Amino acid sequence: MLKLYHGTTSVCAAKVRLVLYEKGMSFESELLNLQQGDQHKPDYLKLNPKAVVPTLEDGERVITESSVIMFYLDEIQPEPPLMPGEPWRRALARLWMKRVDEFLHPGCTTVTFATTNRKHLLATMTAEEREARYARNPNPKRRAIQRDCIELGLDAPRVSAVVKQYDEAFADMERQLDDTKWLSGRNFGFADICMIPYVNRLSLIAMDSLWTRNRPNVTAWFYRVKARPSFQEAVTQWMTDDDRDRFIVPRDEVEGKLWEVLAV
Ligand SMILES: N[C@@H](CCC(=O)N[C@@H](CS)C(=O)NCC(=O)O)C(=O)O
């Protein structure tokens, strides 16, 4: 039996859950509370020394990195296929995945910490406790992002670059969806799956006007995504009432920041 270590709202874990549900694969769930720092516990660090979710166990085998896990699942359970058949479309799918791993994921950490996580951590931790939390993060880059964004919020200088990266990604999605129903062709697949949790996250933190105002193809794509059973199974059903409370953010302030950045 596969065992997935994951978090209720973790974007990387949601990619893996989407693959599992799209393929109808059952798994044992081991939920970590990332807000309370379960990812830093010694037993978990033995599985995932980067102190992040997801981690997949398949018997004795331990696999980390969400994109690697996605390919592993696609290879052990080829049906239904989630990678296109043609080399060009396979390349397109990999390009979306690479963009997510390299830019949109760290960007998501930035905007999430600058909004919802900031609100929660400032309310529940003293400055010393927050410093201790940053110090436990083994990745210096992620540590710096988290400290900046929690302490400075949307005024953290790195937020503007992230908003621009997302705006460019949505412009590219809009163009792609002029040609094809899904991001790598006529069939739903990894390209769509890798974007879904990020689009959903921006929607939760009131950044949805990045596509709802002027990108009808992206807007329609997201409606189609939400109509698939896997969205409810892999994304919505894992959110707790606490998560929903955490994701209440001041829309006016967030949108004000978006337009300030994009007007430049
Ligand atoms: N490259 C990793 C990134 C994993 C990652 O950043 N996971 C986040 C949740 S989406 C996490 O566990 N964050 C906890 C923390 O940073 O303390 C992957 O794709 O699996």
PDB file of C-alpha atoms and ligand atoms in Angstrom:
ATOM      1  CA  MET A   1       0.000   0.000   0.000  1.00  0.00           C
ATOM      2  CA  LEU A   2       1.251   3.452  -0.873  1.00  0.00           C
ATOM      3  CA  LYS A   3       1.603   5.843   2.035  1.00  0.00           C
ATOM      4  CA  LEU A   4       1.546   9.587   1.484  1.00  0.00           C
ATOM      5  CA  TYR A   5       2.933  12.071   3.990  1.00  0.00           C
ATOM      6  CA  HIS A   6       1.205  15.321   3.147  1.00  0.00           C
ATOM      7  CA  GLY A   7      -0.472  18.486   4.406  1.00  0.00           C
ATOM      8  CA  THR A   8      -4.087  19.550   4.073  1.00  0.00           C
ATOM      9  CA  THR A   9      -3.400  22.625   1.938  1.00  0.00           C
ATOM     10  CA  SER A  10       0.145  21.909   0.709  1.00  0.00           C
ATOM     11  CA  VAL A  11       0.300  22.747  -3.003  1.00  0.00           C
ATOM     12  CA  CYS A  12       2.975  20.125  -3.719  1.00  0.00           C
ATOM     13  CA  ALA A  13       1.010  17.453  -1.909  1.00  0.00           C
ATOM     14  CA  ALA A  14      -2.150  18.438  -3.793  1.00  0.00           C
ATOM     15  CA  LYS A  15      -0.376  17.747  -7.115  1.00  0.00           C
ATOM     16  CA  VAL A  16       0.385  14.222  -5.940  1.00  0.00           C
ATOM     17  CA  ARG A  17      -3.142  13.686  -4.580  1.00  0.00           C
ATOM     18  CA  LEU A  18      -4.576  14.844  -7.924  1.00  0.00           C
ATOM     19  CA  VAL A  19      -2.544  12.152  -9.686  1.00  0.00           C
ATOM     20  CA  LEU A  20      -3.632   9.501  -7.162  1.00  0.00           C
ATOM     21  CA  TYR A  21      -7.332  10.342  -7.522  1.00  0.00           C
ATOM     22  CA  GLU A  22      -7.216  10.786 -11.306  1.00  0.00           C
ATOM     23  CA  LYS A  23      -5.731   7.293 -11.503  1.00  0.00           C
ATOM     24  CA  GLY A  24      -8.018   5.821  -8.852  1.00  0.00           C
ATOM     25  CA  MET A  25      -5.067   4.676  -6.710  1.00  0.00           C
ATOM     26  CA  SER A  26      -5.696   4.103  -3.023  1.00  0.00           C
ATOM     27  CA  PHE A  27      -3.214   5.288  -0.417  1.00  0.00           C
ATOM     28  CA  GLU A  28      -2.719   5.514   3.307  1.00  0.00           C
ATOM     29  CA  SER A  29      -2.750   9.107   4.494  1.00  0.00           C
ATOM     30  CA  GLU A  30      -0.292  10.489   7.041  1.00  0.00           C
ATOM     31  CA  LEU A  31      -1.175  14.137   7.546  1.00  0.00           C
ATOM     32  CA  LEU A  32       1.454  16.522   8.931  1.00  0.00           C
ATOM     33  CA  ASN A  33       0.479  19.794  10.538  1.00  0.00           C
ATOM     34  CA  LEU A  34       2.888  22.163   8.823  1.00  0.00           C
ATOM     35  CA  GLN A  35       1.724  25.125  10.903  1.00  0.00           C
ATOM     36  CA  GLN A  36       2.775  23.283  14.053  1.00  0.00           C
ATOM     37  CA  GLY A  37       6.087  22.169  12.539  1.00  0.00           C
ATOM     38  CA  ASP A  38       5.510  18.395  12.217  1.00  0.00           C
ATOM     39  CA  GLN A  39       7.845  18.467   9.201  1.00  0.00           C
ATOM     40  CA  HIS A  40      10.781  19.187  11.544  1.00  0.00           C
ATOM     41  CA  LYS A  41      10.282  16.128  13.757  1.00  0.00           C
ATOM     42  CA  PRO A  42      13.302  13.789  13.744  1.00  0.00           C
ATOM     43  CA  ASP A  43      11.377  10.746  12.464  1.00  0.00           C
ATOM     44  CA  TYR A  44      10.041  12.684   9.507  1.00  0.00           C
ATOM     45  CA  LEU A  45      13.454  14.211   8.734  1.00  0.00           C
ATOM     46  CA  LYS A  46      14.779  10.672   8.268  1.00  0.00           C
ATOM     47  CA  LEU A  47      12.308  10.303   5.397  1.00  0.00           C
ATOM     48  CA  ASN A  48      12.558  13.815   4.009  1.00  0.00           C
ATOM     49  CA  PRO A  49      15.702  15.675   5.159  1.00  0.00           C
ATOM     50  CA  LYS A  50      14.447  18.855   3.459  1.00  0.00           C
ATOM     51  CA  ALA A  51      11.603  18.986   6.014  1.00  0.00           C
ATOM     52  CA  VAL A  52       8.901  19.386   3.415  1.00  0.00           C
ATOM     53  CA  VAL A  53       5.895  17.429   2.174  1.00  0.00           C
ATOM     54  CA  PRO A  54       5.035  15.380   0.199  1.00  0.00           C
ATOM     55  CA  THR A  55       6.857  12.125   0.776  1.00  0.00           C
ATOM     56  CA  LEU A  56       5.644   8.857  -0.696  1.00  0.00           C
ATOM     57  CA  GLU A  57       6.412   5.444   0.750  1.00  0.00           C
ATOM     58  CA  ASP A  58       5.928   2.424  -1.467  1.00  0.00           C
ATOM     59  CA  GLY A  59       6.848  -0.436   0.838  1.00  0.00           C
ATOM     60  CA  GLU A  60      10.496   0.111   1.734  1.00  0.00           C
ATOM     61  CA  ARG A  61      10.972   2.752  -0.960  1.00  0.00           C
ATOM     62  CA  VAL A  62      10.849   6.400   0.016  1.00  0.00           C
ATOM     63  CA  ILE A  63      10.344   9.006  -2.696  1.00  0.00           C
ATOM     64  CA  THR A  64      10.461  12.762  -2.225  1.00  0.00           C
ATOM     65  CA  GLU A  65       9.939  15.718  -4.615  1.00  0.00           C
ATOM     66  CA  SER A  66       6.380  16.088  -5.874  1.00  0.00           C
ATOM     67  CA  SER A  67       7.239  16.011  -9.592  1.00  0.00           C
ATOM     68  CA  VAL A  68       9.366  12.887  -9.152  1.00  0.00           C
ATOM     69  CA  ILE A  69       6.506  11.265  -7.239  1.00  0.00           C
ATOM     70  CA  MET A  70       4.061  12.217 -10.026  1.00  0.00           C
ATOM     71  CA  PHE A  71       6.210  10.452 -12.637  1.00  0.00           C
ATOM     72  CA  TYR A  72       6.694   7.446 -10.344  1.00  0.00           C
ATOM     73  CA  LEU A  73       2.921   7.070  -9.953  1.00  0.00           C
ATOM     74  CA  ASP A  74       2.372   7.464 -13.699  1.00  0.00           C
ATOM     75  CA  GLU A  75       4.907   4.710 -14.323  1.00  0.00           C
ATOM     76  CA  ILE A  76       3.604   2.197 -11.784  1.00  0.00           C
ATOM     77  CA  GLN A  77      -0.015   2.875 -12.811  1.00  0.00           C
ATOM     78  CA  PRO A  78       0.027   3.890 -16.489  1.00  0.00           C
ATOM     79  CA  GLU A  79      -3.788   4.096 -16.864  1.00  0.00           C
ATOM     80  CA  PRO A  80      -5.247   6.568 -17.438  1.00  0.00           C
ATOM     81  CA  PRO A  81      -2.135   8.200 -18.916  1.00  0.00           C
ATOM     82  CA  LEU A  82      -1.511  11.722 -17.659  1.00  0.00           C
ATOM     83  CA  MET A  83       1.419  12.505 -19.945  1.00  0.00           C
ATOM     84  CA  PRO A  84       0.612  13.165 -23.612  1.00  0.00           C
ATOM     85  CA  GLY A  85       1.788  10.660 -26.217  1.00  0.00           C
ATOM     86  CA  GLU A  86       3.494  13.005 -28.684  1.00  0.00           C
ATOM     87  CA  PRO A  87       7.049  14.175 -27.912  1.00  0.00           C
ATOM     88  CA  TRP A  88       6.217  17.871 -28.485  1.00  0.00           C
ATOM     89  CA  ARG A  89       3.251  17.746 -26.116  1.00  0.00           C
ATOM     90  CA  ARG A  90       5.308  15.783 -23.571  1.00  0.00           C
ATOM     91  CA  ALA A  91       7.903  18.567 -23.768  1.00  0.00           C
ATOM     92  CA  LEU A  92       5.155  21.149 -23.202  1.00  0.00           C
ATOM     93  CA  ALA A  93       3.980  19.305 -20.087  1.00  0.00           C
ATOM     94  CA  ARG A  94       7.522  19.097 -18.729  1.00  0.00           C
ATOM     95  CA  LEU A  95       8.043  22.805 -19.367  1.00  0.00           C
ATOM     96  CA  TRP A  96       4.987  23.663 -17.243  1.00  0.00           C
ATOM     97  CA  MET A  97       6.228  21.349 -14.509  1.00  0.00           C
ATOM     98  CA  LYS A  98       9.692  22.892 -14.612  1.00  0.00           C
ATOM     99  CA  ARG A  99       8.250  26.379 -14.422  1.00  0.00           C
ATOM    100  CA  VAL A 100       6.226  25.399 -11.368  1.00  0.00           C
ATOM    101  CA  ASP A 101       9.170  23.735  -9.620  1.00  0.00           C
ATOM    102  CA  GLU A 102      11.645  26.523 -10.388  1.00  0.00           C
ATOM    103  CA  PHE A 103       9.554  29.688 -10.122  1.00  0.00           C
ATOM    104  CA  LEU A 104       5.896  29.371  -9.317  1.00  0.00           C
ATOM    105  CA  HIS A 105       6.394  27.170  -6.265  1.00  0.00           C
ATOM    106  CA  PRO A 106       8.896  29.463  -4.506  1.00  0.00           C
ATOM    107  CA  GLY A 107       6.643  32.323  -5.638  1.00  0.00           C
ATOM    108  CA  CYS A 108       3.671  30.633  -4.008  1.00  0.00           C
ATOM    109  CA  THR A 109       5.619  30.332  -0.757  1.00  0.00           C
ATOM    110  CA  THR A 110       6.295  34.073  -0.973  1.00  0.00           C
ATOM    111  CA  VAL A 111       2.716  35.207  -1.502  1.00  0.00           C
ATOM    112  CA  THR A 112       1.262  32.658   0.928  1.00  0.00           C
ATOM    113  CA  PHE A 113       3.641  33.634   3.707  1.00  0.00           C
ATOM    114  CA  ALA A 114       3.105  37.343   2.963  1.00  0.00           C
ATOM    115  CA  THR A 115      -0.658  36.976   3.409  1.00  0.00           C
ATOM    116  CA  THR A 116      -2.318  34.094   5.213  1.00  0.00           C
ATOM    117  CA  ASN A 117       0.657  32.487   7.001  1.00  0.00           C
ATOM    118  CA  ARG A 118       1.849  35.890   8.173  1.00  0.00           C
ATOM    119  CA  LYS A 119      -1.489  36.645   9.751  1.00  0.00           C
ATOM    120  CA  HIS A 120      -1.488  33.307  11.550  1.00  0.00           C
ATOM    121  CA  LEU A 121       2.149  33.334  12.700  1.00  0.00           C
ATOM    122  CA  LEU A 122       2.129  36.944  13.928  1.00  0.00           C
ATOM    123  CA  ALA A 123      -1.001  36.190  15.928  1.00  0.00           C
ATOM    124  CA  THR A 124       0.259  32.979  17.513  1.00  0.00           C
ATOM    125  CA  MET A 125       4.035  33.399  17.998  1.00  0.00           C
ATOM    126  CA  THR A 126       6.330  35.875  19.691  1.00  0.00           C
ATOM    127  CA  ALA A 127       9.234  37.367  17.723  1.00  0.00           C
ATOM    128  CA  GLU A 128      11.615  34.939  19.486  1.00  0.00           C
ATOM    129  CA  GLU A 129       9.439  31.945  18.661  1.00  0.00           C
ATOM    130  CA  ARG A 130       9.317  33.011  15.028  1.00  0.00           C
ATOM    131  CA  GLU A 131      13.116  33.340  14.898  1.00  0.00           C
ATOM    132  CA  ALA A 132      13.435  29.843  16.367  1.00  0.00           C
ATOM    133  CA  ARG A 133      11.061  28.550  13.699  1.00  0.00           C
ATOM    134  CA  TYR A 134      13.059  30.194  10.868  1.00  0.00           C
ATOM    135  CA  ALA A 135      16.275  28.734  12.293  1.00  0.00           C
ATOM    136  CA  ARG A 136      14.847  25.190  12.169  1.00  0.00           C
ATOM    137  CA  ASN A 137      14.286  25.440   8.394  1.00  0.00           C
ATOM    138  CA  PRO A 138      17.212  23.543   6.779  1.00  0.00           C
ATOM    139  CA  ASN A 139      16.891  25.392   3.456  1.00  0.00           C
ATOM    140  CA  PRO A 140      18.492  28.877   3.649  1.00  0.00           C
ATOM    141  CA  LYS A 141      16.561  30.141   0.625  1.00  0.00           C
ATOM    142  CA  ARG A 142      13.182  29.095   1.999  1.00  0.00           C
ATOM    143  CA  ARG A 143      14.200  30.390   5.429  1.00  0.00           C
ATOM    144  CA  ALA A 144      14.945  33.844   3.963  1.00  0.00           C
ATOM    145  CA  ILE A 145      11.670  33.920   2.011  1.00  0.00           C
ATOM    146  CA  GLN A 146       9.683  32.982   5.083  1.00  0.00           C
ATOM    147  CA  ARG A 147      11.365  35.512   7.361  1.00  0.00           C
ATOM    148  CA  ASP A 148      10.958  38.398   4.877  1.00  0.00           C
ATOM    149  CA  CYS A 149       7.371  37.637   4.095  1.00  0.00           C
ATOM    150  CA  ILE A 150       6.227  37.049   7.638  1.00  0.00           C
ATOM    151  CA  GLU A 151       7.935  40.120   8.991  1.00  0.00           C
ATOM    152  CA  LEU A 152       7.142  42.492   6.060  1.00  0.00           C
ATOM    153  CA  GLY A 153       4.012  41.031   4.463  1.00  0.00           C
ATOM    154  CA  LEU A 154       3.107  42.277   0.990  1.00  0.00           C
ATOM    155  CA  ASP A 155       5.723  45.045   1.396  1.00  0.00           C
ATOM    156  CA  ALA A 156       8.527  42.472   1.236  1.00  0.00           C
ATOM    157  CA  PRO A 157      10.521  43.517  -1.853  1.00  0.00           C
ATOM    158  CA  ARG A 158      10.423  39.988  -3.326  1.00  0.00           C
ATOM    159  CA  VAL A 159       6.593  40.071  -3.638  1.00  0.00           C
ATOM    160  CA  SER A 160       6.600  42.313  -6.753  1.00  0.00           C
ATOM    161  CA  ALA A 161       8.801  39.970  -8.767  1.00  0.00           C
ATOM    162  CA  VAL A 162       6.555  37.053  -7.870  1.00  0.00           C
ATOM    163  CA  VAL A 163       3.375  38.874  -8.909  1.00  0.00           C
ATOM    164  CA  LYS A 164       5.020  39.629 -12.278  1.00  0.00           C
ATOM    165  CA  GLN A 165       6.061  35.981 -12.716  1.00  0.00           C
ATOM    166  CA  TYR A 166       2.513  34.819 -12.081  1.00  0.00           C
ATOM    167  CA  ASP A 167       1.134  37.472 -14.435  1.00  0.00           C
ATOM    168  CA  GLU A 168       3.464  36.176 -17.187  1.00  0.00           C
ATOM    169  CA  ALA A 169       2.484  32.584 -16.462  1.00  0.00           C
ATOM    170  CA  PHE A 170      -1.213  33.463 -16.779  1.00  0.00           C
ATOM    171  CA  ALA A 171      -0.522  35.311 -20.043  1.00  0.00           C
ATOM    172  CA  ASP A 172       1.166  32.143 -21.372  1.00  0.00           C
ATOM    173  CA  MET A 173      -1.682  29.950 -20.126  1.00  0.00           C
ATOM    174  CA  GLU A 174      -4.179  32.227 -21.849  1.00  0.00           C
ATOM    175  CA  ARG A 175      -2.280  31.882 -25.161  1.00  0.00           C
ATOM    176  CA  GLN A 176      -1.926  28.104 -24.829  1.00  0.00           C
ATOM    177  CA  LEU A 177      -5.623  27.709 -24.069  1.00  0.00           C
ATOM    178  CA  ASP A 178      -6.454  29.609 -27.278  1.00  0.00           C
ATOM    179  CA  ASP A 179      -5.063  26.560 -29.093  1.00  0.00           C
ATOM    180  CA  THR A 180      -5.898  23.623 -26.866  1.00  0.00           C
ATOM    181  CA  LYS A 181      -8.542  22.706 -24.298  1.00  0.00           C
ATOM    182  CA  TRP A 182      -5.937  21.665 -21.714  1.00  0.00           C
ATOM    183  CA  LEU A 183      -2.428  22.972 -21.137  1.00  0.00           C
ATOM    184  CA  SER A 184      -0.560  20.319 -23.101  1.00  0.00           C
ATOM    185  CA  GLY A 185      -3.194  19.336 -25.636  1.00  0.00           C
ATOM    186  CA  ARG A 186      -6.664  17.915 -25.937  1.00  0.00           C
ATOM    187  CA  ASN A 187      -6.363  15.752 -22.831  1.00  0.00           C
ATOM    188  CA  PHE A 188      -6.131  16.712 -19.177  1.00  0.00           C
ATOM    189  CA  GLY A 189      -2.724  15.814 -17.757  1.00  0.00           C
ATOM    190  CA  PHE A 190       0.392  16.682 -15.775  1.00  0.00           C
ATOM    191  CA  ALA A 191       0.628  20.213 -17.198  1.00  0.00           C
ATOM    192  CA  ASP A 192      -2.826  20.986 -15.798  1.00  0.00           C
ATOM    193  CA  ILE A 193      -2.237  19.101 -12.564  1.00  0.00           C
ATOM    194  CA  CYS A 194       0.960  20.950 -11.758  1.00  0.00           C
ATOM    195  CA  MET A 195      -0.810  24.319 -12.175  1.00  0.00           C
ATOM    196  CA  ILE A 196      -4.079  23.530 -10.376  1.00  0.00           C
ATOM    197  CA  PRO A 197      -2.951  23.893  -6.740  1.00  0.00           C
ATOM    198  CA  TYR A 198      -1.198  27.187  -7.525  1.00  0.00           C
ATOM    199  CA  VAL A 199      -4.179  28.715  -9.313  1.00  0.00           C
ATOM    200  CA  ASN A 200      -6.357  27.518  -6.456  1.00  0.00           C
ATOM    201  CA  ARG A 201      -3.971  29.002  -3.877  1.00  0.00           C
ATOM    202  CA  LEU A 202      -3.980  32.407  -5.597  1.00  0.00           C
ATOM    203  CA  SER A 203      -7.742  32.229  -5.675  1.00  0.00           C
ATOM    204  CA  LEU A 204      -7.808  31.519  -1.910  1.00  0.00           C
ATOM    205  CA  ILE A 205      -5.562  34.471  -1.130  1.00  0.00           C
ATOM    206  CA  ALA A 206      -7.648  36.912  -3.216  1.00  0.00           C
ATOM    207  CA  MET A 207      -5.261  37.108  -6.186  1.00  0.00           C
ATOM    208  CA  ASP A 208      -7.783  35.610  -8.635  1.00  0.00           C
ATOM    209  CA  SER A 209      -8.234  38.902 -10.467  1.00  0.00           C
ATOM    210  CA  LEU A 210      -4.897  38.023 -12.141  1.00  0.00           C
ATOM    211  CA  TRP A 211      -7.068  35.932 -14.488  1.00  0.00           C
ATOM    212  CA  THR A 212     -10.741  36.705 -13.816  1.00  0.00           C
ATOM    213  CA  ARG A 213     -10.478  40.309 -15.068  1.00  0.00           C
ATOM    214  CA  ASN A 214      -8.933  39.744 -18.452  1.00  0.00           C
ATOM    215  CA  ARG A 215      -8.114  36.075 -19.098  1.00  0.00           C
ATOM    216  CA  PRO A 216     -11.290  34.254 -20.141  1.00  0.00           C
ATOM    217  CA  ASN A 217      -9.474  31.081 -21.234  1.00  0.00           C
ATOM    218  CA  VAL A 218      -7.791  30.671 -17.851  1.00  0.00           C
ATOM    219  CA  THR A 219     -11.092  31.454 -16.116  1.00  0.00           C
ATOM    220  CA  ALA A 220     -12.905  28.780 -18.168  1.00  0.00           C
ATOM    221  CA  TRP A 221     -10.028  26.295 -17.631  1.00  0.00           C
ATOM    222  CA  PHE A 222     -10.325  26.737 -13.856  1.00  0.00           C
ATOM    223  CA  TYR A 223     -14.104  26.130 -14.016  1.00  0.00           C
ATOM    224  CA  ARG A 224     -13.449  22.908 -15.972  1.00  0.00           C
ATOM    225  CA  VAL A 225     -10.805  21.874 -13.456  1.00  0.00           C
ATOM    226  CA  LYS A 226     -13.167  22.435 -10.518  1.00  0.00           C
ATOM    227  CA  ALA A 227     -15.867  20.360 -12.217  1.00  0.00           C
ATOM    228  CA  ARG A 228     -13.623  17.267 -12.222  1.00  0.00           C
ATOM    229  CA  PRO A 229     -14.232  14.862  -9.317  1.00  0.00           C
ATOM    230  CA  SER A 230     -10.491  14.852  -8.578  1.00  0.00           C
ATOM    231  CA  PHE A 231     -10.594  18.529  -7.572  1.00  0.00           C
ATOM    232  CA  GLN A 232     -13.065  17.831  -4.777  1.00  0.00           C
ATOM    233  CA  GLU A 233     -11.250  14.616  -3.815  1.00  0.00           C
ATOM    234  CA  ALA A 234      -7.686  15.917  -3.897  1.00  0.00           C
ATOM    235  CA  VAL A 235      -8.064  19.575  -2.982  1.00  0.00           C
ATOM    236  CA  THR A 236     -11.335  20.677  -1.401  1.00  0.00           C
ATOM    237  CA  GLN A 237     -12.105  17.715   0.844  1.00  0.00           C
ATOM    238  CA  TRP A 238      -8.757  17.971   2.662  1.00  0.00           C
ATOM    239  CA  MET A 239      -9.286  21.579   3.754  1.00  0.00           C
ATOM    240  CA  THR A 240     -10.322  21.882   7.379  1.00  0.00           C
ATOM    241  CA  ASP A 241     -12.406  24.653   8.931  1.00  0.00           C
ATOM    242  CA  ASP A 242      -9.180  25.990  10.474  1.00  0.00           C
ATOM    243  CA  ASP A 243      -7.597  26.128   7.024  1.00  0.00           C
ATOM    244  CA  ARG A 244     -10.623  28.030   5.714  1.00  0.00           C
ATOM    245  CA  ASP A 245     -10.271  30.542   8.556  1.00  0.00           C
ATOM    246  CA  ARG A 246      -6.557  30.922   7.850  1.00  0.00           C
ATOM    247  CA  PHE A 247      -7.293  31.777   4.254  1.00  0.00           C
ATOM    248  CA  ILE A 248      -9.459  34.788   5.031  1.00  0.00           C
ATOM    249  CA  VAL A 249      -7.312  37.646   3.727  1.00  0.00           C
ATOM    250  CA  PRO A 250      -8.029  41.364   3.206  1.00  0.00           C
ATOM    251  CA  ARG A 251      -9.037  41.401  -0.493  1.00  0.00           C
ATOM    252  CA  ASP A 252      -8.716  45.192  -0.921  1.00  0.00           C
ATOM    253  CA  GLU A 253      -5.179  45.201   0.409  1.00  0.00           C
ATOM    254  CA  VAL A 254      -4.120  42.238  -1.740  1.00  0.00           C
ATOM    255  CA  GLU A 255      -5.685  43.609  -4.926  1.00  0.00           C
ATOM    256  CA  GLY A 256      -4.204  47.038  -4.206  1.00  0.00           C
ATOM    257  CA  LYS A 257      -0.765  45.406  -4.168  1.00  0.00           C
ATOM    258  CA  LEU A 258      -1.421  43.549  -7.438  1.00  0.00           C
ATOM    259  CA  TRP A 259      -2.387  46.681  -9.321  1.00  0.00           C
ATOM    260  CA  GLU A 260       0.439  48.700  -7.793  1.00  0.00           C
ATOM    261  CA  VAL A 261       2.941  46.108  -9.047  1.00  0.00           C
ATOM    262  CA  LEU A 262       1.396  45.530 -12.470  1.00  0.00           C
ATOM    263  CA  ALA A 263       0.949  49.223 -13.218  1.00  0.00           C
ATOM    264  CA  VAL A 264       4.727  49.690 -13.081  1.00  0.00           C
TER     265      VAL A 264
HETATM  266  N1  LIG B   1      10.441  20.730  -4.218  1.00  0.00           N
HETATM  267  C1  LIG B   1       9.590  20.186  -3.191  1.00  0.00           C
HETATM  268  C2  LIG B   1       8.985  21.332  -2.417  1.00  0.00           C
HETATM  269  C3  LIG B   1       8.152  20.828  -1.251  1.00  0.00           C
HETATM  270  C4  LIG B   1       7.582  21.968  -0.408  1.00  0.00           C
HETATM  271  O1  LIG B   1       8.057  23.117  -0.466  1.00  0.00           O
HETATM  272  N2  LIG B   1       6.574  21.640   0.397  1.00  0.00           N
HETATM  273  C5  LIG B   1       5.947  22.618   1.276  1.00  0.00           C
HETATM  274  C6  LIG B   1       4.436  22.499   1.179  1.00  0.00           C
HETATM  275  S1  LIG B   1       3.851  22.791  -0.457  1.00  0.00           S
HETATM  276  C7  LIG B   1       6.324  22.349   2.719  1.00  0.00           C
HETATM  277  O2  LIG B   1       6.397  21.216   3.128  1.00  0.00           O
HETATM  278  N3  LIG B   1       6.553  23.418   3.504  1.00  0.00           N
HETATM  279  C8  LIG B   1       6.857  23.312   4.884  1.00  0.00           C
HETATM  280  C9  LIG B   1       7.897  24.307   5.307  1.00  0.00           C
HETATM  281  O3  LIG B   1       8.500  24.958   4.444  1.00  0.00           O
HETATM  282  O4  LIG B   1       8.134  24.413   6.512  1.00  0.00           O
HETATM  283  C10 LIG B   1       8.524  19.307  -3.830  1.00  0.00           C
HETATM  284  O5  LIG B   1       8.102  19.606  -4.959  1.00  0.00           O
HETATM  285  O6  LIG B   1       8.126  18.302  -3.222  1.00  0.00           O
END
